[in-house]
């Protein structure tokens, strides 16, 4: 069986609080889910059967986030920009979401990132 | 225009870390979104046009979470249980998600809760 997961990757340099991080990850999670549902509906179905596993990882800044984003391109990652009403400047890229996609491919790209 | 939002409500007594809270909220967000899409598809469409606003609130324990859950019942809230592999006991209810639904109704029920 193919193991699938969704990965959310968050910038730590923005010093966002718990609630802010959670809200940004929820944006990323729904957008990545909807994108995958359009492009690989078989992944979203199988992922639901597997209990929708999700992992939240961290990067130190926007540069590191964009490097990972480029490497993840073929799995249709989504970047989340914040409207900037609270805590961060308008249009700051706060995090990315990718998948569900096969764990074995995503893990190869994200293996050096730590859990948030 | 009807203003819509999705609300995620998290227990603080479990002392979950940032990444754990984010992952639990993402579960709640996707499940509440899918539930709403089935029951009130006009809400999910309009909510997307509005930029999918989300708010993350907190309660002090399971009792308070379940009280709010009961009050939110007509808006089809979802409860999230954790598999308990990390940080919390198996089957612990960690948070709930509700909506998107009209802000004016949700706000009446959640107005005494603080932002996480």
mmCIF file of C-alpha atoms in Angstrom:
data_model
loop_
_atom_site.group_PDB
_atom_site.id
_atom_site.type_symbol
_atom_site.label_atom_id
_atom_site.label_comp_id
_atom_site.label_asym_id
_atom_site.label_seq_id
_atom_site.Cartn_x
_atom_site.Cartn_y
_atom_site.Cartn_z
ATOM 1 C CA UNK A 1 0.000 0.000 0.000
ATOM 2 C CA UNK A 2 1.176 3.508 -0.781
ATOM 3 C CA UNK A 3 1.547 5.563 2.368
ATOM 4 C CA UNK A 4 0.398 9.143 1.903
ATOM 5 C CA UNK A 5 0.809 12.257 3.983
ATOM 6 C CA UNK A 6 0.328 15.958 3.884
ATOM 7 C CA UNK A 7 3.186 18.179 5.041
ATOM 8 C CA UNK A 8 2.918 21.735 6.361
ATOM 9 C CA UNK A 9 6.155 23.736 6.647
ATOM 10 C CA UNK A 10 6.269 26.860 8.803
ATOM 11 C CA UNK A 11 8.741 29.758 9.078
ATOM 12 C CA UNK A 12 9.987 30.152 12.640
ATOM 13 C CA UNK A 13 11.656 33.553 12.111
ATOM 14 C CA UNK A 14 8.255 35.294 12.121
ATOM 15 C CA UNK A 15 7.770 34.325 15.794
ATOM 16 C CA UNK A 16 4.067 33.680 15.238
ATOM 17 C CA UNK A 17 2.034 32.558 18.251
ATOM 18 C CA UNK A 18 0.344 29.139 18.493
ATOM 19 C CA UNK A 19 -3.020 30.319 17.210
ATOM 20 C CA UNK A 20 -1.482 32.204 14.305
ATOM 21 C CA UNK A 21 0.619 29.200 13.280
ATOM 22 C CA UNK A 22 -2.443 26.951 13.507
ATOM 23 C CA UNK A 23 -4.551 29.284 11.336
ATOM 24 C CA UNK A 24 -1.806 29.578 8.696
ATOM 25 C CA UNK A 25 -1.378 25.804 8.610
ATOM 26 C CA UNK A 26 -5.146 25.356 8.211
ATOM 27 C CA UNK A 27 -5.062 27.645 5.161
ATOM 28 C CA UNK A 28 -2.184 25.609 3.723
ATOM 29 C CA UNK A 29 -3.857 22.315 4.579
ATOM 30 C CA UNK A 30 -7.154 23.105 2.838
ATOM 31 C CA UNK A 31 -5.477 24.655 -0.211
ATOM 32 C CA UNK A 32 -3.053 21.758 -0.655
ATOM 33 C CA UNK A 33 -5.923 19.319 -0.171
ATOM 34 C CA UNK A 34 -8.090 21.046 -2.799
ATOM 35 C CA UNK A 35 -5.186 21.264 -5.245
ATOM 36 C CA UNK A 36 -4.420 17.575 -4.809
ATOM 37 C CA UNK A 37 -8.091 16.663 -5.142
ATOM 38 C CA UNK A 38 -8.133 18.304 -8.576
ATOM 39 C CA UNK A 39 -4.847 16.864 -9.809
ATOM 40 C CA UNK A 40 -4.663 13.500 -8.007
ATOM 41 C CA UNK A 41 -8.103 12.601 -6.644
ATOM 42 C CA UNK A 42 -6.939 9.030 -6.006
ATOM 43 C CA UNK A 43 -4.466 10.407 -3.460
ATOM 44 C CA UNK A 44 -7.049 12.350 -1.450
ATOM 45 C CA UNK A 45 -9.382 9.339 -1.286
ATOM 46 C CA UNK A 46 -6.671 6.940 -0.141
ATOM 47 C CA UNK A 47 -5.330 9.509 2.317
ATOM 48 C CA UNK A 48 -8.751 9.796 3.970
ATOM 49 C CA UNK A 49 -8.851 6.030 4.405
ATOM 50 C CA UNK A 50 -5.457 6.272 6.076
ATOM 51 C CA UNK A 51 -6.738 8.829 8.602
ATOM 52 C CA UNK A 52 -5.370 11.921 6.812
ATOM 53 C CA UNK A 53 -1.856 11.889 8.353
ATOM 54 C CA UNK A 54 -0.273 15.324 8.597
ATOM 55 C CA UNK A 55 3.151 16.458 9.694
ATOM 56 C CA UNK A 56 4.170 19.990 10.635
ATOM 57 C CA UNK A 57 7.823 20.880 10.010
ATOM 58 C CA UNK A 58 9.821 24.059 10.384
ATOM 59 C CA UNK A 59 12.302 26.171 8.423
ATOM 60 C CA UNK A 60 14.309 29.103 9.713
ATOM 61 C CA UNK A 61 13.309 31.729 7.130
ATOM 62 C CA UNK A 62 11.745 32.550 3.761
ATOM 63 C CA UNK A 63 14.873 31.559 1.828
ATOM 64 C CA UNK A 64 14.843 28.049 3.258
ATOM 65 C CA UNK A 65 11.078 27.820 2.681
ATOM 66 C CA UNK A 66 11.447 28.785 -0.990
ATOM 67 C CA UNK A 67 14.276 26.298 -1.526
ATOM 68 C CA UNK A 68 12.063 23.484 -0.246
ATOM 69 C CA UNK A 69 9.140 24.831 -2.273
ATOM 70 C CA UNK A 70 11.170 24.559 -5.486
ATOM 71 C CA UNK A 71 12.157 20.984 -4.699
ATOM 72 C CA UNK A 72 8.537 20.052 -3.979
ATOM 73 C CA UNK A 73 7.218 21.634 -7.212
ATOM 74 C CA UNK A 74 6.138 18.410 -8.893
ATOM 75 C CA UNK A 75 3.851 17.628 -5.942
ATOM 76 C CA UNK A 76 1.948 20.927 -6.357
ATOM 77 C CA UNK A 77 2.822 22.719 -3.121
ATOM 78 C CA UNK A 78 0.893 25.852 -2.111
ATOM 79 C CA UNK A 79 2.404 28.957 -0.527
ATOM 80 C CA UNK A 80 0.375 30.858 2.050
ATOM 81 C CA UNK A 81 0.592 34.630 2.254
ATOM 82 C CA UNK A 82 -0.830 36.400 5.237
ATOM 83 C CA UNK A 83 -3.108 39.417 4.882
ATOM 84 C CA UNK A 84 -0.995 40.913 7.650
ATOM 85 C CA UNK A 85 -3.733 42.227 9.884
ATOM 86 C CA UNK A 86 -2.022 40.782 12.952
ATOM 87 C CA UNK A 87 1.501 39.786 13.950
ATOM 88 C CA UNK A 88 3.194 39.941 10.503
ATOM 89 C CA UNK A 89 3.589 42.412 7.613
ATOM 90 C CA UNK A 90 1.009 42.257 4.768
ATOM 91 C CA UNK A 91 1.768 39.624 2.112
ATOM 92 C CA UNK A 92 4.347 37.819 4.213
ATOM 93 C CA UNK A 93 4.781 34.204 3.124
ATOM 94 C CA UNK A 94 4.202 32.283 6.348
ATOM 95 C CA UNK A 95 4.152 28.612 5.386
ATOM 96 C CA UNK A 96 3.593 26.055 2.654
ATOM 97 C CA UNK A 97 1.428 22.975 2.318
ATOM 98 C CA UNK A 98 1.941 19.960 0.092
ATOM 99 C CA UNK A 99 -0.010 16.792 -0.512
ATOM 100 C CA UNK A 100 -1.374 14.380 0.301
ATOM 101 C CA UNK A 101 1.381 12.703 -1.713
ATOM 102 C CA UNK A 102 3.397 9.507 -1.255
ATOM 103 C CA UNK A 103 5.435 9.735 1.952
ATOM 104 C CA UNK A 104 8.463 8.153 0.383
ATOM 105 C CA UNK A 105 8.840 10.995 -2.134
ATOM 106 C CA UNK A 106 8.037 13.825 0.264
ATOM 107 C CA UNK A 107 10.314 12.399 2.962
ATOM 108 C CA UNK A 108 13.292 12.409 0.591
ATOM 109 C CA UNK A 109 12.927 16.157 0.124
ATOM 110 C CA UNK A 110 12.038 17.119 3.696
ATOM 111 C CA UNK A 111 14.175 14.646 5.643
ATOM 112 C CA UNK A 112 16.498 17.325 7.018
ATOM 113 C CA UNK A 113 13.688 19.462 8.423
ATOM 114 C CA UNK A 114 12.719 19.200 12.085
ATOM 115 C CA UNK A 115 9.220 18.899 13.548
ATOM 116 C CA UNK A 116 7.779 22.237 14.639
ATOM 117 C CA UNK B 1 -23.296 40.129 2.197
ATOM 118 C CA UNK B 2 -23.154 37.274 4.694
ATOM 119 C CA UNK B 3 -19.789 37.118 6.422
ATOM 120 C CA UNK B 4 -18.598 33.569 6.924
ATOM 121 C CA UNK B 5 -15.830 32.083 9.006
ATOM 122 C CA UNK B 6 -14.485 28.803 10.212
ATOM 123 C CA UNK B 7 -13.646 28.466 13.909
ATOM 124 C CA UNK B 8 -11.183 26.031 15.456
ATOM 125 C CA UNK B 9 -11.297 25.615 19.251
ATOM 126 C CA UNK B 10 -8.362 24.033 21.082
ATOM 127 C CA UNK B 11 -7.950 22.609 24.605
ATOM 128 C CA UNK B 12 -5.082 24.287 26.434
ATOM 129 C CA UNK B 13 -4.918 21.820 29.350
ATOM 130 C CA UNK B 14 -3.199 19.233 27.124
ATOM 131 C CA UNK B 15 -0.155 21.505 26.823
ATOM 132 C CA UNK B 16 0.348 20.540 23.194
ATOM 133 C CA UNK B 17 3.286 22.107 21.361
ATOM 134 C CA UNK B 18 2.899 24.462 18.374
ATOM 135 C CA UNK B 19 3.269 21.753 15.754
ATOM 136 C CA UNK B 20 0.846 19.427 17.503
ATOM 137 C CA UNK B 21 -1.774 22.177 17.850
ATOM 138 C CA UNK B 22 -1.342 23.079 14.183
ATOM 139 C CA UNK B 23 -1.773 19.460 13.036
ATOM 140 C CA UNK B 24 -4.894 18.970 15.187
ATOM 141 C CA UNK B 25 -6.405 22.198 13.851
ATOM 142 C CA UNK B 26 -5.681 21.102 10.277
ATOM 143 C CA UNK B 27 -7.611 17.877 10.910
ATOM 144 C CA UNK B 28 -10.507 19.896 12.301
ATOM 145 C CA UNK B 29 -10.333 22.424 9.482
ATOM 146 C CA UNK B 30 -10.510 19.872 6.673
ATOM 147 C CA UNK B 31 -13.208 17.803 8.376
ATOM 148 C CA UNK B 32 -15.387 20.820 9.147
ATOM 149 C CA UNK B 33 -14.865 22.075 5.599
ATOM 150 C CA UNK B 34 -15.873 18.723 4.068
ATOM 151 C CA UNK B 35 -18.895 18.445 6.352
ATOM 152 C CA UNK B 36 -20.048 21.942 5.436
ATOM 153 C CA UNK B 37 -19.438 21.296 1.753
ATOM 154 C CA UNK B 38 -21.890 18.389 1.910
ATOM 155 C CA UNK B 39 -24.549 20.149 3.977
ATOM 156 C CA UNK B 40 -24.169 23.803 2.924
ATOM 157 C CA UNK B 41 -22.160 23.961 -0.297
ATOM 158 C CA UNK B 42 -23.208 27.593 -0.791
ATOM 159 C CA UNK B 43 -21.308 28.453 2.402
ATOM 160 C CA UNK B 44 -18.020 26.861 1.291
ATOM 161 C CA UNK B 45 -18.139 28.618 -2.075
ATOM 162 C CA UNK B 46 -18.844 32.030 -0.590
ATOM 163 C CA UNK B 47 -16.219 31.482 2.130
ATOM 164 C CA UNK B 48 -13.564 30.818 -0.524
ATOM 165 C CA UNK B 49 -14.455 34.088 -2.220
ATOM 166 C CA UNK B 50 -14.010 35.806 1.137
ATOM 167 C CA UNK B 51 -10.483 34.391 1.540
ATOM 168 C CA UNK B 52 -11.444 31.501 3.847
ATOM 169 C CA UNK B 53 -11.242 33.413 7.151
ATOM 170 C CA UNK B 54 -10.353 31.223 10.123
ATOM 171 C CA UNK B 55 -10.121 31.951 13.815
ATOM 172 C CA UNK B 56 -8.415 29.803 16.439
ATOM 173 C CA UNK B 57 -9.847 30.047 19.960
ATOM 174 C CA UNK B 58 -9.095 28.274 23.216
ATOM 175 C CA UNK B 59 -10.918 26.493 26.039
ATOM 176 C CA UNK B 60 -9.442 25.328 29.313
ATOM 177 C CA UNK B 61 -10.475 21.662 29.214
ATOM 178 C CA UNK B 62 -12.654 18.940 27.698
ATOM 179 C CA UNK B 63 -15.721 19.964 29.708
ATOM 180 C CA UNK B 64 -15.653 23.482 28.326
ATOM 181 C CA UNK B 65 -15.003 22.138 24.812
ATOM 182 C CA UNK B 66 -18.020 19.820 25.013
ATOM 183 C CA UNK B 67 -20.268 22.600 26.309
ATOM 184 C CA UNK B 68 -19.401 24.735 23.303
ATOM 185 C CA UNK B 69 -19.764 21.720 21.023
ATOM 186 C CA UNK B 70 -23.354 21.198 22.195
ATOM 187 C CA UNK B 71 -24.191 24.847 21.590
ATOM 188 C CA UNK B 72 -22.691 24.703 18.085
ATOM 189 C CA UNK B 73 -24.554 21.497 17.140
ATOM 190 C CA UNK B 74 -26.786 23.036 14.485
ATOM 191 C CA UNK B 75 -23.717 24.236 12.573
ATOM 192 C CA UNK B 76 -22.343 20.671 12.317
ATOM 193 C CA UNK B 77 -19.150 20.934 14.381
ATOM 194 C CA UNK B 78 -16.565 18.138 14.226
ATOM 195 C CA UNK B 79 -14.598 16.813 17.189
ATOM 196 C CA UNK B 80 -11.012 15.694 16.657
ATOM 197 C CA UNK B 81 -9.623 12.724 18.555
ATOM 198 C CA UNK B 82 -5.917 12.119 18.552
ATOM 199 C CA UNK B 83 -4.476 8.689 17.820
ATOM 200 C CA UNK B 84 -2.219 9.397 20.766
ATOM 201 C CA UNK B 85 1.116 8.378 19.320
ATOM 202 C CA UNK B 86 2.753 11.536 20.645
ATOM 203 C CA UNK B 87 2.130 14.025 23.449
ATOM 204 C CA UNK B 88 -1.397 12.933 24.498
ATOM 205 C CA UNK B 89 -3.231 9.718 25.496
ATOM 206 C CA UNK B 90 -4.951 7.695 22.722
ATOM 207 C CA UNK B 91 -8.445 8.960 21.790
ATOM 208 C CA UNK B 92 -8.043 12.273 23.581
ATOM 209 C CA UNK B 93 -10.373 14.919 22.179
ATOM 210 C CA UNK B 94 -8.000 17.753 21.312
ATOM 211 C CA UNK B 95 -10.105 20.331 19.476
ATOM 212 C CA UNK B 96 -13.174 21.033 17.414
ATOM 213 C CA UNK B 97 -13.815 22.672 14.086
ATOM 214 C CA UNK B 98 -16.984 24.347 12.852
ATOM 215 C CA UNK B 99 -17.942 26.035 9.626
ATOM 216 C CA UNK B 100 -17.649 27.914 7.470
ATOM 217 C CA UNK B 101 -20.887 29.354 8.841
ATOM 218 C CA UNK B 102 -22.239 32.879 9.263
ATOM 219 C CA UNK B 103 -19.998 34.823 11.641
ATOM 220 C CA UNK B 104 -22.920 36.477 13.373
ATOM 221 C CA UNK B 105 -24.283 33.124 14.577
ATOM 222 C CA UNK B 106 -20.932 31.583 15.520
ATOM 223 C CA UNK B 107 -19.791 34.740 17.295
ATOM 224 C CA UNK B 108 -22.834 34.691 19.575
ATOM 225 C CA UNK B 109 -21.847 31.252 20.853
ATOM 226 C CA UNK B 110 -18.089 31.763 21.037
ATOM 227 C CA UNK B 111 -17.919 35.416 22.116
ATOM 228 C CA UNK B 112 -16.538 34.599 25.576
ATOM 229 C CA UNK B 113 -13.647 32.505 24.261
ATOM 230 C CA UNK B 114 -10.206 34.029 23.849
ATOM 231 C CA UNK B 115 -7.880 33.746 20.857
ATOM 232 C CA UNK B 116 -5.297 30.978 21.224
#
